[in-house]
Amino acid sequence: MSNKMWGGRFSERPDEIMEEINVSIDVDRHLFAQDIAASKAHAAMLAAQGIITASDAKNIGKGLDTILSEIGKGGFEFKRALEDIHMNVESRLSELIGPAAGRLHTARSRNDQVATDFRLYVRDVLDETDAALAAFQHALVQRALEHAATVMPGFTHLQTAQPVTFGHHLLAYVEMAARDRGRFQDARKRLNESPLGAAALAGTSFPIDRHATAKALGFDRPMANSLDAVSDRDFVLETLSGAAICAVHMSRFAEEIVIWTSPLVGMIRLSDKFTTGSSIMPQKRNPDAAELVRAKTGRVIGALNGLLIVMKGLPLAYQKDMQEDKQGAMEGFAALSLAIRAMTGMVRDLVPDEAKMKLAAGEGYATATDLADWLVRTLKMPFREAHHVTGRIVAKAAEGGVALHDLPLEQMQAIEPDITKDVLGVLSVESSVKSRTSFGGTAPKNVAAQAKAWLRRLEKERKLG
C-alpha cells in the first residue's frame, strides 16, 4: 500500500519515531489562514490560466472557505498523521468536494507553499508589531508632555551625572521605538515578494501567472529565482533581528522600572495592576511585569540564534531542517508582542515621585558641569582648566558635606578668586535643565516641543492608516 502523501515510491509506513520527528502540525496549524488564502489565490490563477476548470476552482474556493470557518469555530480536527497544515487542509478539502481537491496542488509544492504561508504570517506579525510600537510611543509621548519639566537625575555608569527631565528620559525610548519600527518596515519591504509558483525548487512547466498570485496575496512581485524562493528564510531572520533589538530596548526600560520602584530609589510607583505580592512577606510589592519583560528578551534572542544555527550550513535548495524555522520564531514574536503591551501598560500606570526625583537630581554634585561651563562662558577659562577648578570646588563641598549650591561663595573664591555671586544662579537643578537648550537637549521647552511634534506625527500616521 503506497503512502497517501508520498505516492507509489513508498510501500511501508514510517516508523513511529520517524512520524514523531517529522510531524509539524502542532506548530504550523497557526498558518491556517495564510495557507487557505494562498490556496484560494493559486486555484483562481490556475482557472484563469486554463489549467483547471472554472467549476473546479469555484468548488475549491467554497471548500476552502468552509474549512476556514470550521477552524475559526474550533470544529476542525487537526490530524498528526497528515503531518502539516497543507495536508490537513487538502485532506479535508477532498472530503468536502471530492477529486477536484487533488487538482489544487497542480504547479506547486509544499516547498513554495510553506514559504508563501510563512511570509504571509511574518508580514502579519510585522504589521501587528508596528501598531503595538506606535501605541507604546503614544503612551510615552503623552507622559513626556505631562512631565516635560519634571526634574530627575540623569545617569552614566548608574552614577548621578547631570539633571535631566523625566519627559526627556521617556522621549529617548520614543526614538528607540521609532528606529525599531523603521527596521521592521524595512524588513517588510524586502519580505514582500511571493515564492508561490516556484514549486519544489525549479519552477513548473505549467503556464502559471505568478504575478497574478503575487498581486492577489498583496505581494509587490514574485520572487525572481525559484531556488531562492523555497530555500531562504532571511525574511524570518531579519524580522527576528529587529525583534531582538526591540526586545533589548524593552528590557533596558524594564530594568530602569525595576530600579526606580525599589524602596532604595523610590522614584516611581506602579499600581496593583502591574505588581504582585509575596506569599510570605505581606509588605512586598514586586515589579514582576517589568522583570518578566527582561526575561522575555531571552526568548527573542534565543529564537534568532536558533534559526541562524539551523540555516548556517544548508545547501540549496529546501532541506527538512527548515521545518524548525517556525516554532522558535513564533514564540519569539509572541514574547515580544507581550513585552511591548506590558511596557505600554506600565508607562500609562506609573506615577513618578517628583519631589524625590528632584532631590535625587541634586545629589552627587550633578550641577558640577554647569559650574565648569559658567567658568568657561563667564571667565573665558579653557575648559580643561575649568574642569580642574570645578573638581577642586566639588572636593571642598564634599569635605564640608554640603551641596554644591550651598557651598559658601568665599570658599569657591578661595579656589578661584574671579568667581562672582552670579555663579549661584546656575547651580540649581532647575537652572541646569533650563540651560540645556541645544537641539536634542533636556530643556523643558525642548521636551515639550518634541513631545508635541511626536503627537502630531503619530496622529498623522494613525489617519493615514
Short mmCIF file of C-alpha atoms in Angstrom, two decimals:
data_model
loop_
_atom_site.label_atom_id
_atom_site.label_comp_id
_atom_site.label_asym_id
_atom_site.label_seq_id
_atom_site.Cartn_x
_atom_site.Cartn_y
_atom_site.Cartn_z
CA MET A 1 0.00 0.00 0.00
CA SER A 2 1.54 3.29 -1.05
CA ASN A 3 1.89 6.23 1.32
CA LYS A 4 -1.09 8.57 0.88
CA MET A 5 1.13 11.67 0.81
CA TRP A 6 4.23 10.49 -0.98
CA GLY A 7 2.68 8.26 -3.64
CA GLY A 8 3.85 4.97 -5.07
CA ARG A 9 7.55 5.26 -4.27
CA PHE A 10 6.96 4.18 -0.65
CA SER A 11 5.23 0.93 0.26
CA GLU A 12 5.66 0.88 4.04
CA ARG A 13 4.52 3.18 6.79
CA PRO A 14 7.21 5.24 8.53
CA ASP A 15 8.46 4.19 11.93
CA GLU A 16 6.63 5.78 14.88
CA ILE A 17 9.74 7.77 15.79
CA MET A 18 10.01 8.97 12.20
CA GLU A 19 6.40 10.13 12.32
CA GLU A 20 7.04 11.94 15.60
CA ILE A 21 10.13 13.81 14.43
CA ASN A 22 8.61 14.59 11.03
CA VAL A 23 5.24 15.96 12.13
CA SER A 24 4.82 19.75 12.20
CA ILE A 25 1.06 20.28 12.51
CA ASP A 26 1.35 21.23 16.20
CA VAL A 27 3.23 24.34 15.06
CA ASP A 28 2.19 25.12 11.51
CA ARG A 29 -1.53 24.84 12.32
CA HIS A 30 -1.10 28.53 13.21
CA LEU A 31 -0.61 29.18 9.49
CA PHE A 32 -4.12 28.00 8.57
CA ALA A 33 -5.42 31.43 7.49
CA GLN A 34 -2.37 32.11 5.36
CA ASP A 35 -2.41 28.62 3.86
CA ILE A 36 -6.03 28.91 2.83
CA ALA A 37 -5.55 32.42 1.42
CA ALA A 38 -2.61 31.23 -0.69
CA SER A 39 -4.54 28.17 -1.89
CA LYS A 40 -7.50 30.31 -2.96
CA ALA A 41 -5.21 32.63 -4.91
CA HIS A 42 -3.48 29.64 -6.53
CA ALA A 43 -6.77 27.99 -7.52
CA ALA A 44 -8.12 31.20 -9.04
CA MET A 45 -4.92 31.62 -11.06
CA LEU A 46 -4.99 28.01 -12.28
CA ALA A 47 -8.53 28.55 -13.57
CA ALA A 48 -7.67 31.88 -15.19
CA GLN A 49 -4.78 30.17 -17.00
CA GLY A 50 -6.99 27.29 -18.16
CA ILE A 51 -5.01 24.76 -16.12
CA ILE A 52 -8.09 23.68 -14.14
CA THR A 53 -11.74 24.35 -14.90
CA ALA A 54 -13.65 27.28 -13.53
CA SER A 55 -16.05 24.82 -11.93
CA ASP A 56 -13.24 23.08 -10.05
CA ALA A 57 -11.82 26.42 -8.95
CA LYS A 58 -15.22 27.51 -7.67
CA ASN A 59 -15.68 24.30 -5.69
CA ILE A 60 -12.15 24.56 -4.31
CA GLY A 61 -12.82 28.13 -3.18
CA LYS A 62 -16.07 27.20 -1.47
CA GLY A 63 -14.46 24.20 0.19
CA LEU A 64 -11.56 26.29 1.47
CA ASP A 65 -13.99 28.85 2.89
CA THR A 66 -15.80 26.04 4.69
CA ILE A 67 -12.52 24.82 6.18
CA LEU A 68 -11.60 28.34 7.28
CA SER A 69 -14.95 28.64 9.03
CA GLU A 70 -14.55 25.24 10.68
CA ILE A 71 -11.14 26.13 12.04
CA GLY A 72 -12.35 29.51 13.23
CA LYS A 73 -15.20 27.89 15.14
CA GLY A 74 -12.97 25.21 16.62
CA GLY A 75 -14.70 22.39 14.74
CA PHE A 76 -11.76 21.27 12.61
CA GLU A 77 -9.80 18.15 13.55
CA PHE A 78 -6.07 18.56 13.00
CA LYS A 79 -4.60 15.13 12.36
CA ARG A 80 -0.96 14.50 13.23
CA ALA A 81 -0.88 11.59 10.77
CA LEU A 82 -1.24 14.14 7.99
CA GLU A 83 1.98 15.87 9.13
CA ASP A 84 1.31 19.52 8.37
CA ILE A 85 -1.25 22.23 7.76
CA HIS A 86 -1.09 21.77 3.99
CA MET A 87 -2.05 18.10 4.00
CA ASN A 88 -4.65 18.62 6.72
CA VAL A 89 -6.39 21.26 4.63
CA GLU A 90 -6.09 19.24 1.42
CA SER A 91 -7.42 16.09 3.07
CA ARG A 92 -10.46 17.90 4.46
CA LEU A 93 -11.00 19.60 1.11
CA SER A 94 -11.08 16.19 -0.54
CA GLU A 95 -13.74 15.08 1.91
CA LEU A 96 -15.80 18.14 1.06
CA ILE A 97 -15.52 18.34 -2.73
CA GLY A 98 -14.05 15.05 -3.89
CA PRO A 99 -11.36 14.53 -6.58
CA ALA A 100 -11.28 18.21 -7.56
CA ALA A 101 -9.33 18.85 -4.37
CA GLY A 102 -6.37 16.95 -5.83
CA ARG A 103 -6.13 19.47 -8.67
CA LEU A 104 -5.33 22.29 -6.25
CA HIS A 105 -1.76 21.06 -5.89
CA THR A 106 -1.08 21.40 -9.61
CA ALA A 107 2.02 23.54 -10.32
CA ARG A 108 3.04 23.95 -6.71
CA SER A 109 4.92 22.08 -3.97
CA ARG A 110 4.77 22.10 -0.23
CA ASN A 111 8.14 23.86 -0.52
CA ASP A 112 6.78 27.02 -2.15
CA GLN A 113 3.52 26.62 -0.26
CA VAL A 114 5.11 26.81 3.20
CA ALA A 115 7.47 29.60 2.13
CA THR A 116 4.45 31.60 0.99
CA ASP A 117 2.44 30.85 4.11
CA PHE A 118 5.24 31.84 6.42
CA ARG A 119 5.95 35.07 4.54
CA LEU A 120 2.30 35.99 4.89
CA TYR A 121 2.42 35.11 8.60
CA VAL A 122 5.56 37.14 9.28
CA ARG A 123 4.12 40.05 7.31
CA ASP A 124 1.09 40.00 9.61
CA VAL A 125 3.41 39.90 12.63
CA LEU A 126 5.28 42.93 11.31
CA ASP A 127 2.08 44.91 10.88
CA GLU A 128 0.85 43.97 14.35
CA THR A 129 4.21 44.82 15.92
CA ASP A 130 4.31 48.20 14.21
CA ALA A 131 0.86 49.02 15.59
CA ALA A 132 1.90 47.91 19.08
CA LEU A 133 5.03 50.04 18.98
CA ALA A 134 3.01 53.04 17.80
CA ALA A 135 0.76 52.62 20.85
CA PHE A 136 3.85 52.34 23.07
CA GLN A 137 5.24 55.56 21.58
CA HIS A 138 1.94 57.35 22.09
CA ALA A 139 1.85 56.38 25.75
CA LEU A 140 5.43 57.56 26.23
CA VAL A 141 4.83 60.86 24.45
CA GLN A 142 1.74 61.65 26.48
CA ARG A 143 3.65 61.08 29.73
CA ALA A 144 6.66 63.02 28.38
CA LEU A 145 4.47 66.06 27.69
CA GLU A 146 2.97 65.75 31.16
CA HIS A 147 6.46 65.66 32.72
CA ALA A 148 8.39 67.93 30.36
CA ALA A 149 9.67 69.95 33.34
CA THR A 150 9.82 67.22 36.00
CA VAL A 151 13.47 67.12 37.07
CA MET A 152 15.20 63.79 37.67
CA PRO A 153 18.81 62.62 37.81
CA GLY A 154 20.45 61.58 34.59
CA PHE A 155 22.95 58.75 34.92
CA THR A 156 26.14 57.48 33.41
CA HIS A 157 27.67 54.32 34.87
CA LEU A 158 24.49 54.27 37.01
CA GLN A 159 26.01 57.20 38.89
CA THR A 160 24.34 60.61 39.08
CA ALA A 161 25.67 62.61 36.16
CA GLN A 162 23.57 65.67 35.25
CA PRO A 163 19.97 66.68 35.88
CA VAL A 164 17.52 65.88 33.08
CA THR A 165 13.74 65.87 32.92
CA PHE A 166 11.58 62.80 33.18
CA GLY A 167 9.92 63.74 29.92
CA HIS A 168 13.30 63.85 28.21
CA HIS A 169 14.13 60.40 29.54
CA LEU A 170 10.84 58.96 28.24
CA LEU A 171 11.36 60.53 24.81
CA ALA A 172 14.63 58.61 24.50
CA TYR A 173 12.58 55.41 24.29
CA VAL A 174 10.25 57.01 21.75
CA GLU A 175 13.27 57.49 19.49
CA MET A 176 14.42 53.91 20.06
CA ALA A 177 10.96 52.62 19.19
CA ALA A 178 10.99 54.73 16.03
CA ARG A 179 14.17 53.02 14.88
CA ASP A 180 12.67 49.64 15.80
CA ARG A 181 9.67 50.45 13.64
CA GLY A 182 11.96 51.52 10.83
CA ARG A 183 13.81 48.21 10.95
CA PHE A 184 10.52 46.30 10.83
CA GLN A 185 9.26 48.43 7.95
CA ASP A 186 12.47 47.79 6.02
CA ALA A 187 12.15 44.08 6.69
CA ARG A 188 8.58 44.13 5.42
CA LYS A 189 9.64 45.72 2.15
CA ARG A 190 12.22 43.01 1.50
CA LEU A 191 9.86 40.27 2.65
CA ASN A 192 7.03 41.30 0.36
CA GLU A 193 7.82 39.05 -2.64
CA SER A 194 5.91 35.88 -3.42
CA PRO A 195 7.50 32.41 -3.53
CA LEU A 196 4.28 30.84 -4.82
CA GLY A 197 4.82 29.10 -8.14
CA ALA A 198 8.46 28.32 -7.52
CA ALA A 199 7.21 24.77 -6.90
CA ALA A 200 9.73 22.35 -5.39
CA LEU A 201 12.82 24.27 -6.50
CA ALA A 202 12.92 24.63 -10.31
CA GLY A 203 9.63 26.28 -11.21
CA THR A 204 6.98 24.47 -13.26
CA SER A 205 6.19 23.60 -16.87
CA PHE A 206 2.56 24.71 -16.44
CA PRO A 207 1.73 28.16 -17.87
CA ILE A 208 1.12 29.77 -14.49
CA ASP A 209 0.87 33.51 -13.78
CA ARG A 210 3.00 34.19 -10.73
CA HIS A 211 2.38 37.93 -10.97
CA ALA A 212 -1.34 37.29 -10.56
CA THR A 213 -0.96 35.23 -7.39
CA ALA A 214 1.55 37.73 -6.00
CA LYS A 215 -0.92 40.57 -6.54
CA ALA A 216 -3.82 38.58 -5.09
CA LEU A 217 -1.85 37.99 -1.89
CA GLY A 218 -0.67 41.59 -1.53
CA PHE A 219 2.93 40.94 -2.52
CA ASP A 220 4.80 43.51 -4.59
CA ARG A 221 6.12 40.95 -7.06
CA PRO A 222 7.01 37.27 -7.39
CA MET A 223 10.48 36.19 -6.28
CA ALA A 224 12.82 36.11 -9.27
CA ASN A 225 14.67 32.86 -8.55
CA SER A 226 12.86 29.62 -7.77
CA LEU A 227 15.78 28.18 -5.79
CA ASP A 228 15.98 31.26 -3.61
CA ALA A 229 12.20 31.35 -3.19
CA VAL A 230 11.96 27.98 -1.47
CA SER A 231 15.29 27.79 0.32
CA ASP A 232 15.94 31.00 2.23
CA ARG A 233 14.49 32.22 5.48
CA ASP A 234 16.31 35.53 5.67
CA PHE A 235 12.93 37.28 5.96
CA VAL A 236 12.43 35.49 9.29
CA LEU A 237 15.99 36.16 10.40
CA GLU A 238 15.73 39.85 9.57
CA THR A 239 12.44 40.17 11.42
CA LEU A 240 13.85 38.29 14.41
CA SER A 241 16.93 40.50 14.35
CA GLY A 242 14.74 43.59 14.55
CA ALA A 243 12.68 41.86 17.22
CA ALA A 244 15.78 41.10 19.28
CA ILE A 245 16.92 44.73 19.16
CA CYS A 246 13.43 45.91 20.05
CA ALA A 247 13.26 43.43 22.92
CA VAL A 248 16.58 44.73 24.24
CA HIS A 249 15.13 48.24 24.27
CA MET A 250 12.12 46.97 26.20
CA SER A 251 14.39 45.14 28.61
CA ARG A 252 16.52 48.21 29.30
CA PHE A 253 13.44 50.25 30.13
CA ALA A 254 12.07 47.40 32.23
CA GLU A 255 15.34 47.31 34.17
CA GLU A 256 15.02 51.01 34.90
CA ILE A 257 11.49 50.49 36.18
CA VAL A 258 12.75 47.73 38.47
CA ILE A 259 15.43 50.06 39.83
CA TRP A 260 13.17 53.10 40.12
CA THR A 261 10.46 51.21 42.03
CA SER A 262 12.90 49.82 44.57
CA PRO A 263 12.42 51.40 48.04
CA LEU A 264 16.12 52.24 47.94
CA VAL A 265 15.42 54.57 44.99
CA GLY A 266 11.67 55.14 45.10
CA MET A 267 11.40 57.47 42.14
CA ILE A 268 8.25 55.89 40.70
CA ARG A 269 5.33 53.74 41.84
CA LEU A 270 3.34 51.12 39.97
CA SER A 271 -0.20 50.23 40.96
CA ASP A 272 -1.62 46.80 41.73
CA LYS A 273 -2.26 46.38 38.01
CA PHE A 274 1.41 45.75 37.24
CA THR A 275 2.84 44.46 40.51
CA THR A 276 2.46 41.33 42.60
CA GLY A 277 2.79 40.44 46.25
CA SER A 278 4.76 37.86 48.17
CA SER A 279 3.42 34.59 49.51
CA ILE A 280 5.28 35.13 52.79
CA MET A 281 6.16 38.85 53.08
CA PRO A 282 2.96 40.90 53.22
CA GLN A 283 4.73 44.23 52.74
CA LYS A 284 6.15 43.36 49.33
CA ARG A 285 5.16 44.97 46.04
CA ASN A 286 7.18 43.32 43.30
CA PRO A 287 7.57 44.79 39.78
CA ASP A 288 7.04 41.37 38.22
CA ALA A 289 5.71 42.67 34.90
CA ALA A 290 8.94 44.57 34.30
CA GLU A 291 11.05 41.62 35.44
CA LEU A 292 9.24 39.30 33.04
CA VAL A 293 9.80 41.72 30.17
CA ARG A 294 13.52 41.41 30.87
CA ALA A 295 13.22 37.63 30.75
CA LYS A 296 11.10 37.56 27.57
CA THR A 297 14.03 39.20 25.79
CA GLY A 298 15.95 35.95 26.17
CA ARG A 299 13.25 34.12 24.20
CA VAL A 300 13.51 36.55 21.32
CA ILE A 301 17.30 36.50 21.18
CA GLY A 302 17.22 32.71 21.52
CA ALA A 303 14.82 32.43 18.58
CA LEU A 304 17.18 34.47 16.40
CA ASN A 305 20.20 32.44 17.44
CA GLY A 306 18.34 29.17 16.96
CA LEU A 307 17.30 29.92 13.40
CA LEU A 308 20.74 31.25 12.47
CA ILE A 309 22.18 27.94 13.64
CA VAL A 310 19.57 25.96 11.67
CA MET A 311 20.29 27.85 8.44
CA LYS A 312 24.06 28.29 8.59
CA GLY A 313 25.07 25.05 6.87
CA LEU A 314 22.22 24.36 4.47
CA PRO A 315 22.98 23.98 0.78
CA LEU A 316 20.35 24.94 -1.80
CA ALA A 317 17.52 24.23 -2.06
CA TYR A 318 14.94 23.18 0.54
CA GLN A 319 16.10 20.98 3.44
CA LYS A 320 13.88 19.42 6.10
CA ASP A 321 15.92 21.30 8.72
CA MET A 322 13.91 24.33 7.67
CA GLN A 323 10.82 22.86 9.28
CA GLU A 324 12.41 24.14 12.50
CA ASP A 325 12.06 27.74 11.30
CA LYS A 326 8.62 28.31 12.79
CA GLN A 327 8.27 27.31 16.43
CA GLY A 328 11.08 29.42 17.84
CA ALA A 329 10.17 32.36 15.64
CA MET A 330 6.51 32.22 16.59
CA GLU A 331 7.38 32.01 20.27
CA GLY A 332 9.82 34.89 19.91
CA PHE A 333 7.27 37.08 18.14
CA ALA A 334 4.67 36.28 20.80
CA ALA A 335 7.13 37.13 23.58
CA LEU A 336 7.94 40.49 22.01
CA SER A 337 4.28 41.30 21.48
CA LEU A 338 3.54 40.62 25.15
CA ALA A 339 6.56 42.64 26.27
CA ILE A 340 5.55 45.69 24.24
CA ARG A 341 2.00 45.58 25.54
CA ALA A 342 3.21 45.18 29.13
CA MET A 343 5.60 48.11 28.81
CA THR A 344 2.85 50.26 27.29
CA GLY A 345 0.63 49.44 30.25
CA MET A 346 3.35 50.27 32.75
CA VAL A 347 4.10 53.61 31.09
CA ARG A 348 0.45 54.59 31.44
CA ASP A 349 0.31 53.28 35.02
CA LEU A 350 3.49 54.61 36.61
CA VAL A 351 3.40 57.57 38.97
CA PRO A 352 6.66 59.48 39.48
CA ASP A 353 7.56 60.84 42.92
CA GLU A 354 8.51 64.30 41.68
CA ALA A 355 9.90 65.52 45.00
CA LYS A 356 12.17 62.51 45.36
CA MET A 357 13.26 62.80 41.75
CA LYS A 358 14.21 66.45 42.20
CA LEU A 359 16.09 65.71 45.40
CA ALA A 360 17.99 62.88 43.75
CA ALA A 361 18.79 65.09 40.77
CA GLY A 362 20.75 67.44 43.01
CA GLU A 363 22.74 64.74 44.76
CA GLY A 364 26.21 63.68 43.71
CA TYR A 365 27.11 67.23 42.65
CA ALA A 366 25.12 66.82 39.46
CA THR A 367 25.46 70.51 38.52
CA ALA A 368 29.27 70.44 38.53
CA THR A 369 29.30 70.63 34.73
CA ASP A 370 27.16 73.77 34.94
CA LEU A 371 29.82 75.33 37.17
CA ALA A 372 32.55 74.39 34.71
CA ASP A 373 30.51 75.79 31.82
CA TRP A 374 29.99 79.04 33.76
CA LEU A 375 33.75 79.37 34.27
CA VAL A 376 34.30 78.91 30.53
CA ARG A 377 31.46 81.19 29.47
CA THR A 378 31.94 83.99 32.02
CA LEU A 379 35.65 83.92 32.89
CA LYS A 380 36.77 82.75 29.42
CA MET A 381 38.67 79.95 31.09
CA PRO A 382 39.82 76.98 28.93
CA PHE A 383 37.51 74.04 29.60
CA ARG A 384 40.29 71.76 30.85
CA GLU A 385 41.29 74.38 33.42
CA ALA A 386 37.63 74.94 34.33
CA HIS A 387 37.22 71.20 34.78
CA HIS A 388 40.16 71.15 37.20
CA VAL A 389 38.91 74.17 39.17
CA THR A 390 35.42 72.68 39.40
CA GLY A 391 36.85 69.41 40.66
CA ARG A 392 38.61 71.23 43.48
CA ILE A 393 35.41 73.10 44.39
CA VAL A 394 33.43 69.83 44.40
CA ALA A 395 36.07 68.31 46.67
CA LYS A 396 35.69 71.26 49.05
CA ALA A 397 31.90 70.81 49.12
CA ALA A 398 32.28 67.08 49.76
CA GLU A 399 34.73 67.82 52.55
CA GLY A 400 32.11 70.04 54.20
CA GLY A 401 29.26 67.63 53.47
CA VAL A 402 27.23 70.28 51.65
CA ALA A 403 25.61 70.52 48.23
CA LEU A 404 27.42 72.50 45.58
CA HIS A 405 24.87 75.31 45.58
CA ASP A 406 25.16 75.53 49.41
CA LEU A 407 28.94 75.94 49.44
CA PRO A 408 29.74 79.48 50.67
CA LEU A 409 30.86 81.80 47.88
CA GLU A 410 34.05 82.75 49.73
CA GLN A 411 35.16 79.12 49.77
CA MET A 412 34.73 78.97 46.00
CA GLN A 413 36.66 82.23 45.67
CA ALA A 414 39.47 80.80 47.77
CA ILE A 415 39.96 78.33 44.91
CA GLU A 416 39.16 80.73 42.02
CA PRO A 417 39.17 84.42 43.05
CA ASP A 418 37.31 85.65 39.96
CA ILE A 419 34.13 83.68 40.74
CA THR A 420 31.20 86.03 41.49
CA LYS A 421 27.83 85.53 43.15
CA ASP A 422 26.30 85.15 39.68
CA VAL A 423 27.55 81.59 39.69
CA LEU A 424 24.89 80.67 42.22
CA GLY A 425 22.26 81.19 39.54
CA VAL A 426 23.43 78.17 37.53
CA LEU A 427 23.87 75.64 40.31
CA SER A 428 20.26 74.63 40.94
CA VAL A 429 18.85 71.62 39.15
CA GLU A 430 16.07 73.74 37.62
CA SER A 431 18.60 76.17 36.17
CA SER A 432 20.68 73.29 34.91
CA VAL A 433 17.91 71.68 32.87
CA LYS A 434 16.61 75.01 31.58
CA SER A 435 20.06 75.83 30.24
CA ARG A 436 20.28 72.66 28.09
CA THR A 437 18.64 74.28 25.06
CA SER A 438 20.81 72.72 22.35
CA PHE A 439 18.94 70.61 19.80
CA GLY A 440 18.03 67.33 21.47
CA GLY A 441 18.77 68.75 24.92
CA THR A 442 16.74 68.33 28.09
CA ALA A 443 15.43 71.89 28.50
CA PRO A 444 11.70 71.68 29.32
CA LYS A 445 10.74 73.82 26.34
CA ASN A 446 12.70 71.44 24.09
CA VAL A 447 10.99 68.42 25.62
CA ALA A 448 7.51 69.92 25.29
CA ALA A 449 8.16 70.86 21.66
CA GLN A 450 9.49 67.38 20.85
CA ALA A 451 6.58 65.69 22.56
CA LYS A 452 4.05 67.81 20.67
CA ALA A 453 5.84 67.10 17.39
CA TRP A 454 5.69 63.37 18.10
CA LEU A 455 1.98 63.55 18.92
CA ARG A 456 1.35 65.25 15.58
CA ARG A 457 3.45 62.66 13.78
CA LEU A 458 1.72 59.71 15.44
CA GLU A 459 -1.72 61.19 14.79
CA LYS A 460 -0.83 61.70 11.13
CA GLU A 461 0.32 58.06 10.92
CA ARG A 462 -2.95 56.94 12.50
CA LYS A 463 -5.04 58.86 9.99
CA LEU A 464 -3.04 57.53 7.07
CA GLY A 465 -3.74 54.03 8.37
#
